Amino acid sequence: MATGNPSVFLLTVNGQIEGANFPEYDNLYCKYCFVYGHDWAPTSGLEEGITQITCKGRQSSHKLIWNFPLETTFKSTNPSGWPQLVVSVYGPDVFGNDVVRGYGATHIPFTPGQHTRIIPMFVPEPTWRLQKFTSWLLGRRPEYTDPKVVAQGEGREVTRVQSQGFVTVSFHIITKDMKKMGYDVGPPSSAIAPSATSGWSTEEQPHGL
Amino acid sequence: MAELHIIGHIVGATGFPHSSLFCKWGVHTGGAWRLLAGLKEGQTQVDIPQTGDMAYWSHPIDLHYATKGLHGWPKLHLQVWHQDYFGRCQLYGYGYCHVPSSPGHHRIDCVTWRPLGSWQEQLAQMFVGGGPQLRSPDLIYSGADRYRLHTEAMGSVALELGIIMRHFDKYGVES
């Protein structure tokens, strides 16, 4: 079968949600899902999932580790709407209710090779102090009805959020037929080169770039 | 026609006096460029960081352009604003950067500046905020008439942009 001029390219994502850095919170779990445009479709693997509940180790008091596998393949005709990984982290509050600790999203890298992404996480802020107090008391914090909203740019201008914490994800990317379709994605990344976001470390809160 | 994909996000901003910040952004291109998909302007959410001084937005950008020429390569311009506890907004900086012209993943630090008024205006700004703003945002990314401006340096905005190019080599363009 001739594959002279393919009309579809494939993107294979193998990776893991390594862990998180939340200085103030413990006993967290993470839900993830993929958000993509109209031209994309997953061909294999899971589109969403939930990790285990983890707590900070005794040696490294700030690291939370999930080591959760991600294995998905997408096909598409067009890089527009490139898939994003949306991550939401939840944990118990003082009263034992399950509350959201952060939402975040990152684009899946498109150069073949190994990549590490550090995703900053944020929560929606209540608009006034009284609401902040009642939501703390009742355990009903402001949440997004659909976490996929985090992957979009529209409608963000009216929201106030508080950023707290980071989630580290690593990817190994394989693409098929992108070059044959004429797409140039630049040099493949080398495993040794530090990721572009390594300046924002999970070890401590970064103080400037 | 050659095609350009800009896939990335506005990470956040740092180095500003207060850290409750949001950003209005837009992409400006020349006449030969046509936007096929995506939003070419927007406004991020207001972020109030819990610790540290870097405000994180992670605002996604996904643009698909088709072009007949290299003139007017896309430029991303930004306005960083501060929203205080009472909901009042104050300009903290203007900045722009060219969208990278080589395929691959790029991390960009876009520096920003703010117009400086007379000493009376600066004194008033210390107490009540506000300050001069540009009448037309074109001046952010154009060089014409800049010599009239007196500005001060402000913080910087971090961007992560991925570039995919298609058919540029068919037209003999090397990048």
Short mmCIF file of C-alpha atoms in Angstrom, two decimals:
data_model
loop_
_atom_site.label_atom_id
_atom_site.label_comp_id
_atom_site.label_asym_id
_atom_site.label_seq_id
_atom_site.Cartn_x
_atom_site.Cartn_y
_atom_site.Cartn_z
CA MET A 1 0.00 0.00 0.00
CA ALA A 2 1.61 3.24 -1.11
CA THR A 3 1.98 5.88 1.58
CA GLY A 4 3.14 8.51 -0.85
CA ASN A 5 0.99 11.38 0.37
CA PRO A 6 -0.50 10.66 3.76
CA SER A 7 -3.38 12.87 4.87
CA VAL A 8 -3.24 11.91 8.54
CA PHE A 9 -0.36 12.06 11.01
CA LEU A 10 -0.07 10.30 14.36
CA LEU A 11 1.14 11.55 17.72
CA THR A 12 2.10 9.01 20.37
CA VAL A 13 2.41 10.23 23.95
CA ASN A 14 4.18 8.02 26.48
CA GLY A 15 4.83 9.62 29.78
CA GLN A 16 3.97 9.94 33.41
CA ILE A 17 2.56 12.38 35.88
CA GLU A 18 5.61 12.31 38.13
CA GLY A 19 4.42 14.27 41.10
CA ALA A 20 3.67 17.64 42.57
CA ASN A 21 5.04 20.37 44.76
CA PHE A 22 2.41 21.92 47.02
CA PRO A 23 4.04 23.52 50.04
CA GLU A 24 0.83 23.92 52.04
CA TYR A 25 -1.15 20.75 51.25
CA ASP A 26 -0.79 17.01 51.65
CA ASN A 27 -2.67 13.78 50.80
CA LEU A 28 -3.44 14.81 47.25
CA TYR A 29 -4.70 12.94 44.19
CA CYS A 30 -4.82 14.07 40.63
CA LYS A 31 -7.32 13.73 37.78
CA TYR A 32 -6.12 14.22 34.23
CA CYS A 33 -7.78 14.44 30.83
CA PHE A 34 -6.76 15.38 27.30
CA VAL A 35 -8.39 18.30 25.48
CA TYR A 36 -7.96 18.61 21.72
CA GLY A 37 -9.44 20.37 18.69
CA HIS A 38 -12.01 19.21 16.15
CA ASP A 39 -9.45 17.71 13.79
CA TRP A 40 -8.03 15.37 16.40
CA ALA A 41 -9.15 11.95 17.57
CA PRO A 42 -7.59 9.52 20.04
CA THR A 43 -6.85 6.16 18.48
CA SER A 44 -5.63 4.23 21.49
CA GLY A 45 -5.06 4.63 25.18
CA LEU A 46 -7.11 6.35 27.85
CA GLU A 47 -8.27 9.92 27.57
CA GLU A 48 -8.71 10.50 31.28
CA GLY A 49 -7.90 8.94 34.61
CA ILE A 50 -7.35 9.37 38.34
CA THR A 51 -4.14 8.77 40.26
CA GLN A 52 -3.67 7.35 43.72
CA ILE A 53 -3.70 9.50 46.87
CA THR A 54 -0.17 10.35 47.91
CA CYS A 55 1.42 12.14 50.82
CA LYS A 56 4.78 13.79 51.35
CA GLY A 57 7.68 11.53 52.16
CA ARG A 58 9.56 11.85 55.40
CA GLN A 59 12.94 12.53 53.74
CA SER A 60 11.92 15.05 51.13
CA SER A 61 9.20 16.93 52.89
CA HIS A 62 8.00 18.93 49.89
CA LYS A 63 7.63 16.25 47.20
CA LEU A 64 4.46 14.37 46.43
CA ILE A 65 4.99 11.45 44.02
CA TRP A 66 2.35 9.78 41.82
CA ASN A 67 4.45 8.16 39.06
CA PHE A 68 1.23 7.69 37.07
CA PRO A 69 1.55 6.33 33.50
CA LEU A 70 0.18 8.12 30.45
CA GLU A 71 -0.03 6.25 27.15
CA THR A 72 -2.19 7.66 24.39
CA THR A 73 -2.04 7.98 20.61
CA PHE A 74 -3.83 10.66 18.63
CA LYS A 75 -4.39 11.09 14.92
CA SER A 76 -5.08 14.33 13.11
CA THR A 77 -5.09 16.09 9.77
CA ASN A 78 -4.00 19.46 11.14
CA PRO A 79 -1.82 20.69 14.03
CA SER A 80 -4.47 23.22 14.99
CA GLY A 81 -6.07 22.23 18.29
CA TRP A 82 -2.95 20.37 19.39
CA PRO A 83 -3.82 18.23 22.45
CA GLN A 84 -3.38 19.63 25.92
CA LEU A 85 -3.10 17.69 29.14
CA VAL A 86 -5.43 19.15 31.78
CA VAL A 87 -4.56 18.23 35.35
CA SER A 88 -6.70 18.86 38.46
CA VAL A 89 -5.43 18.14 41.94
CA TYR A 90 -7.73 17.46 44.89
CA GLY A 91 -7.14 16.90 48.56
CA PRO A 92 -8.81 16.97 51.97
CA ASP A 93 -9.24 20.20 53.90
CA VAL A 94 -9.17 20.64 57.66
CA PHE A 95 -12.68 19.18 58.04
CA GLY A 96 -12.07 16.18 55.78
CA ASN A 97 -13.98 17.42 52.72
CA ASP A 98 -12.51 16.83 49.29
CA VAL A 99 -11.63 20.21 47.82
CA VAL A 100 -9.80 21.29 44.70
CA ARG A 101 -6.18 22.31 45.22
CA GLY A 102 -5.29 23.33 41.71
CA TYR A 103 -6.05 23.24 38.00
CA GLY A 104 -3.46 23.43 35.28
CA ALA A 105 -2.90 22.60 31.64
CA THR A 106 0.00 22.21 29.27
CA HIS A 107 0.33 21.49 25.56
CA ILE A 108 1.71 18.09 24.67
CA PRO A 109 5.17 18.77 23.17
CA PHE A 110 5.38 18.28 19.42
CA THR A 111 9.07 17.60 18.88
CA PRO A 112 9.97 13.92 19.15
CA GLY A 113 12.03 13.07 22.19
CA GLN A 114 11.93 13.43 25.92
CA HIS A 115 10.42 16.48 27.61
CA THR A 116 9.66 17.53 31.15
CA ARG A 117 6.96 20.07 31.89
CA ILE A 118 6.33 21.82 35.19
CA ILE A 119 2.72 22.98 35.24
CA PRO A 120 1.76 25.81 37.61
CA MET A 121 -1.54 25.07 39.37
CA PHE A 122 -4.18 27.61 40.36
CA VAL A 123 -7.56 27.69 42.10
CA PRO A 124 -10.43 30.10 41.43
CA GLU A 125 -10.61 32.83 44.06
CA PRO A 126 -13.89 33.72 45.74
CA THR A 127 -14.90 37.30 45.07
CA TRP A 128 -15.34 38.55 48.60
CA ARG A 129 -13.96 37.72 52.01
CA LEU A 130 -17.25 36.46 53.44
CA GLN A 131 -17.54 33.94 50.64
CA LYS A 132 -13.97 32.88 51.27
CA PHE A 133 -14.76 32.24 54.94
CA THR A 134 -18.02 30.35 54.30
CA SER A 135 -16.42 28.21 51.63
CA TRP A 136 -13.59 27.34 54.03
CA LEU A 137 -16.12 26.49 56.74
CA LEU A 138 -18.47 24.42 54.60
CA GLY A 139 -15.85 22.82 52.38
CA ARG A 140 -17.55 24.07 49.21
CA ARG A 141 -14.79 25.94 47.40
CA PRO A 142 -15.24 27.57 44.02
CA GLU A 143 -14.67 24.94 41.34
CA TYR A 144 -14.98 24.73 37.59
CA THR A 145 -17.98 22.65 36.49
CA ASP A 146 -15.86 21.26 33.68
CA PRO A 147 -12.07 21.26 34.21
CA LYS A 148 -11.58 21.35 30.43
CA VAL A 149 -12.25 25.09 30.65
CA VAL A 150 -8.66 25.43 31.85
CA ALA A 151 -7.42 24.47 28.39
CA GLN A 152 -9.24 27.33 26.68
CA GLY A 153 -8.31 30.95 26.41
CA GLU A 154 -11.79 32.43 26.08
CA GLY A 155 -13.75 33.65 29.04
CA ARG A 156 -10.77 33.90 31.32
CA GLU A 157 -10.83 37.64 31.65
CA VAL A 158 -13.46 37.65 34.37
CA THR A 159 -11.84 35.09 36.66
CA ARG A 160 -9.52 35.70 39.58
CA VAL A 161 -7.30 32.83 40.61
CA GLN A 162 -4.60 32.07 43.12
CA SER A 163 -1.64 30.09 41.95
CA GLN A 164 -0.33 27.58 44.44
CA GLY A 165 1.88 24.62 43.61
CA PHE A 166 3.27 22.84 40.57
CA VAL A 167 2.80 19.45 38.94
CA THR A 168 5.68 17.79 37.08
CA VAL A 169 4.91 15.71 34.01
CA SER A 170 7.39 14.02 31.70
CA PHE A 171 6.70 13.00 28.11
CA HIS A 172 8.30 10.85 25.45
CA ILE A 173 6.89 11.90 22.10
CA ILE A 174 6.80 10.01 18.80
CA THR A 175 5.23 11.43 15.67
CA LYS A 176 4.52 9.67 12.38
CA ASP A 177 4.12 11.21 8.93
CA MET A 178 4.36 14.84 10.02
CA LYS A 179 7.40 15.36 7.81
CA LYS A 180 5.72 13.61 4.88
CA MET A 181 2.81 16.01 5.17
CA GLY A 182 5.21 18.93 5.01
CA TYR A 183 5.28 19.97 8.69
CA ASP A 184 8.62 21.05 10.12
CA VAL A 185 8.64 20.82 13.89
CA GLY A 186 12.25 21.71 14.48
CA PRO A 187 15.08 19.63 15.88
CA PRO A 188 14.14 16.66 18.07
CA SER A 189 14.86 17.31 21.70
CA SER A 190 17.77 15.50 23.30
CA ALA A 191 17.22 13.71 26.58
CA ILE A 192 20.14 15.46 28.26
CA ALA A 193 19.19 19.01 27.44
CA PRO A 194 17.25 20.63 30.26
CA SER A 195 13.64 21.40 29.57
CA ALA A 196 12.70 24.98 28.92
CA THR A 197 10.78 25.13 32.14
CA SER A 198 13.60 23.83 34.29
CA GLY A 199 14.18 27.39 35.46
CA TRP A 200 10.93 27.06 37.39
CA SER A 201 11.97 24.30 39.68
CA THR A 202 9.73 22.18 41.84
CA GLU A 203 12.21 22.42 44.68
CA GLU A 204 11.15 25.85 45.81
CA GLN A 205 9.05 28.69 44.64
CA PRO A 206 11.06 30.50 41.94
CA HIS A 207 11.90 34.13 42.66
CA GLY A 208 12.00 35.60 39.20
CA LEU A 209 13.26 34.29 35.87
CA MET B 1 0.67 29.08 0.52
CA ALA B 2 2.91 28.42 3.46
CA GLU B 3 1.39 27.72 6.87
CA LEU B 4 2.53 28.60 10.35
CA HIS B 5 1.25 27.12 13.62
CA ILE B 6 1.89 28.90 16.90
CA ILE B 7 1.13 26.52 19.78
CA GLY B 8 2.12 27.49 23.28
CA HIS B 9 1.15 29.54 26.27
CA ILE B 10 1.80 32.73 28.18
CA VAL B 11 3.38 31.31 31.32
CA GLY B 12 3.33 34.28 33.67
CA ALA B 13 5.00 37.49 34.74
CA THR B 14 7.55 38.47 37.30
CA GLY B 15 9.43 41.54 38.47
CA PHE B 16 6.43 43.83 38.88
CA PRO B 17 5.71 45.89 42.02
CA HIS B 18 2.64 43.86 42.98
CA SER B 19 1.79 40.39 41.86
CA SER B 20 -1.97 40.42 41.35
CA LEU B 21 -1.64 40.65 37.58
CA PHE B 22 -3.40 39.92 34.31
CA CYS B 23 -2.33 40.36 30.73
CA LYS B 24 -4.08 41.53 27.58
CA TRP B 25 -2.38 40.06 24.55
CA GLY B 26 -2.76 40.15 20.82
CA VAL B 27 -0.95 39.04 17.67
CA HIS B 28 -0.38 41.53 14.87
CA THR B 29 0.56 40.46 11.34
CA GLY B 30 1.11 42.07 7.98
CA GLY B 31 -1.36 42.09 5.12
CA ALA B 32 -0.14 38.89 3.48
CA TRP B 33 -1.08 36.75 6.49
CA ARG B 34 -4.47 35.15 7.00
CA LEU B 35 -5.66 33.67 10.29
CA LEU B 36 -7.20 30.25 9.63
CA ALA B 37 -7.93 29.09 13.17
CA GLY B 38 -7.56 30.31 16.72
CA LEU B 39 -8.06 33.55 18.61
CA LYS B 40 -5.53 36.25 17.91
CA GLU B 41 -6.17 38.27 21.01
CA GLY B 42 -7.38 37.72 24.50
CA GLN B 43 -7.04 38.47 28.14
CA THR B 44 -5.69 36.16 30.80
CA GLN B 45 -7.19 35.56 34.22
CA VAL B 46 -6.07 37.59 37.21
CA ASP B 47 -3.56 35.57 39.21
CA ILE B 48 -2.72 36.20 42.85
CA PRO B 49 0.21 33.94 43.72
CA GLN B 50 0.16 32.33 47.12
CA THR B 51 3.94 32.45 47.52
CA GLY B 52 6.68 34.11 45.54
CA ASP B 53 6.30 37.02 43.20
CA MET B 54 5.69 35.26 39.88
CA ALA B 55 2.09 35.37 38.69
CA TYR B 56 1.20 32.29 36.61
CA TRP B 57 -1.43 32.42 33.87
CA SER B 58 -0.69 29.41 31.60
CA HIS B 59 -2.89 31.06 28.99
CA PRO B 60 -3.03 28.80 25.89
CA ILE B 61 -2.27 30.17 22.43
CA ASP B 62 -3.13 28.07 19.37
CA LEU B 63 -3.00 29.96 16.07
CA HIS B 64 -2.92 28.75 12.49
CA TYR B 65 -1.80 31.26 9.85
CA ALA B 66 -1.45 30.98 6.09
CA THR B 67 0.81 33.40 4.29
CA LYS B 68 1.95 34.42 0.84
CA GLY B 69 4.99 36.36 1.96
CA LEU B 70 7.49 36.89 4.75
CA HIS B 71 6.66 40.55 5.27
CA GLY B 72 4.77 41.32 8.45
CA TRP B 73 5.90 38.27 10.43
CA PRO B 74 3.56 37.88 13.45
CA LYS B 75 4.32 39.94 16.53
CA LEU B 76 2.86 39.21 19.93
CA HIS B 77 2.11 42.33 21.96
CA LEU B 78 1.21 42.39 25.63
CA GLN B 79 -0.18 44.77 28.23
CA VAL B 80 0.32 43.75 31.84
CA TRP B 81 -2.22 45.17 34.27
CA HIS B 82 -2.53 45.02 38.02
CA GLN B 83 -5.90 44.47 39.67
CA ASP B 84 -6.03 45.46 43.32
CA TYR B 85 -8.23 44.11 46.07
CA PHE B 86 -11.05 46.48 45.20
CA GLY B 87 -11.11 45.52 41.54
CA ARG B 88 -9.41 48.65 40.19
CA CYS B 89 -7.02 48.11 37.30
CA GLN B 90 -3.74 49.89 36.74
CA LEU B 91 -1.34 49.56 33.83
CA TYR B 92 1.97 47.95 34.72
CA GLY B 93 3.69 47.52 31.40
CA TYR B 94 3.65 47.22 27.64
CA GLY B 95 5.81 44.76 25.76
CA TYR B 96 6.06 42.93 22.48
CA CYS B 97 8.12 40.18 20.92
CA HIS B 98 8.32 38.65 17.48
CA VAL B 99 6.92 35.17 17.15
CA PRO B 100 9.98 32.91 16.61
CA SER B 101 10.73 32.14 12.98
CA SER B 102 12.38 28.75 13.41
CA PRO B 103 10.40 25.59 14.08
CA GLY B 104 10.60 24.02 17.49
CA HIS B 105 10.03 24.91 21.06
CA HIS B 106 11.09 28.35 22.34
CA ARG B 107 11.11 29.98 25.73
CA ILE B 108 10.93 33.76 25.53
CA ASP B 109 11.23 36.45 28.17
CA CYS B 110 9.43 39.54 26.96
CA VAL B 111 10.55 42.69 28.74
CA THR B 112 8.04 45.44 29.48
CA TRP B 113 8.04 49.20 29.97
CA ARG B 114 5.61 51.79 31.23
CA PRO B 115 5.21 55.44 30.14
CA LEU B 116 6.56 57.92 32.65
CA GLY B 117 4.74 61.18 33.22
CA SER B 118 5.94 64.46 34.71
CA TRP B 119 7.18 64.54 38.29
CA GLN B 120 3.77 65.69 39.49
CA GLU B 121 2.15 62.71 37.78
CA GLN B 122 4.72 60.35 39.28
CA LEU B 123 4.06 61.75 42.75
CA ALA B 124 0.33 61.32 42.29
CA GLN B 125 0.88 57.82 40.96
CA MET B 126 2.67 56.90 44.18
CA PHE B 127 -0.42 57.74 46.19
CA VAL B 128 -3.47 57.09 44.00
CA GLY B 129 -2.09 54.87 41.23
CA GLY B 130 -3.05 55.33 37.62
CA GLY B 131 -0.54 56.96 35.35
CA PRO B 132 -0.28 57.72 31.64
CA GLN B 133 -1.34 55.12 29.08
CA LEU B 134 -0.86 54.92 25.34
CA ARG B 135 -3.79 56.22 23.34
CA SER B 136 -3.33 53.63 20.66
CA PRO B 137 -1.76 50.21 21.33
CA ASP B 138 -0.03 50.27 17.91
CA LEU B 139 2.89 52.03 19.49
CA ILE B 140 3.70 48.91 21.51
CA TYR B 141 5.00 47.09 18.44
CA SER B 142 5.90 49.94 16.07
CA GLY B 143 8.90 52.20 16.16
CA ALA B 144 7.34 55.31 14.66
CA ASP B 145 7.10 58.32 16.99
CA ARG B 146 8.68 56.44 19.88
CA TYR B 147 11.16 59.25 20.37
CA ARG B 148 8.43 61.29 22.01
CA LEU B 149 8.02 58.81 24.83
CA HIS B 150 9.79 58.74 28.17
CA THR B 151 9.38 55.36 29.85
CA GLU B 152 10.52 53.33 32.82
CA ALA B 153 11.46 49.66 32.90
CA MET B 154 9.07 47.17 34.45
CA GLY B 155 9.11 43.39 34.88
CA SER B 156 9.12 40.63 32.27
CA VAL B 157 6.60 38.15 30.88
CA ALA B 158 7.55 34.54 30.27
CA LEU B 159 6.23 32.81 27.17
CA GLU B 160 6.62 29.30 25.83
CA LEU B 161 5.89 29.16 22.13
CA GLY B 162 6.10 26.18 19.82
CA ILE B 163 6.36 26.82 16.11
CA ILE B 164 5.41 24.39 13.33
CA MET B 165 6.06 25.51 9.78
CA ARG B 166 4.69 23.92 6.63
CA HIS B 167 5.77 24.34 3.01
CA PHE B 168 8.19 27.15 3.77
CA ASP B 169 11.00 25.10 2.26
CA LYS B 170 9.00 24.65 -0.97
CA TYR B 171 9.25 28.40 -1.45
CA GLY B 172 12.95 28.37 -0.73
CA VAL B 173 12.72 29.85 2.76
CA GLU B 174 15.43 28.63 5.11
CA SER B 175 14.79 28.71 8.85
#
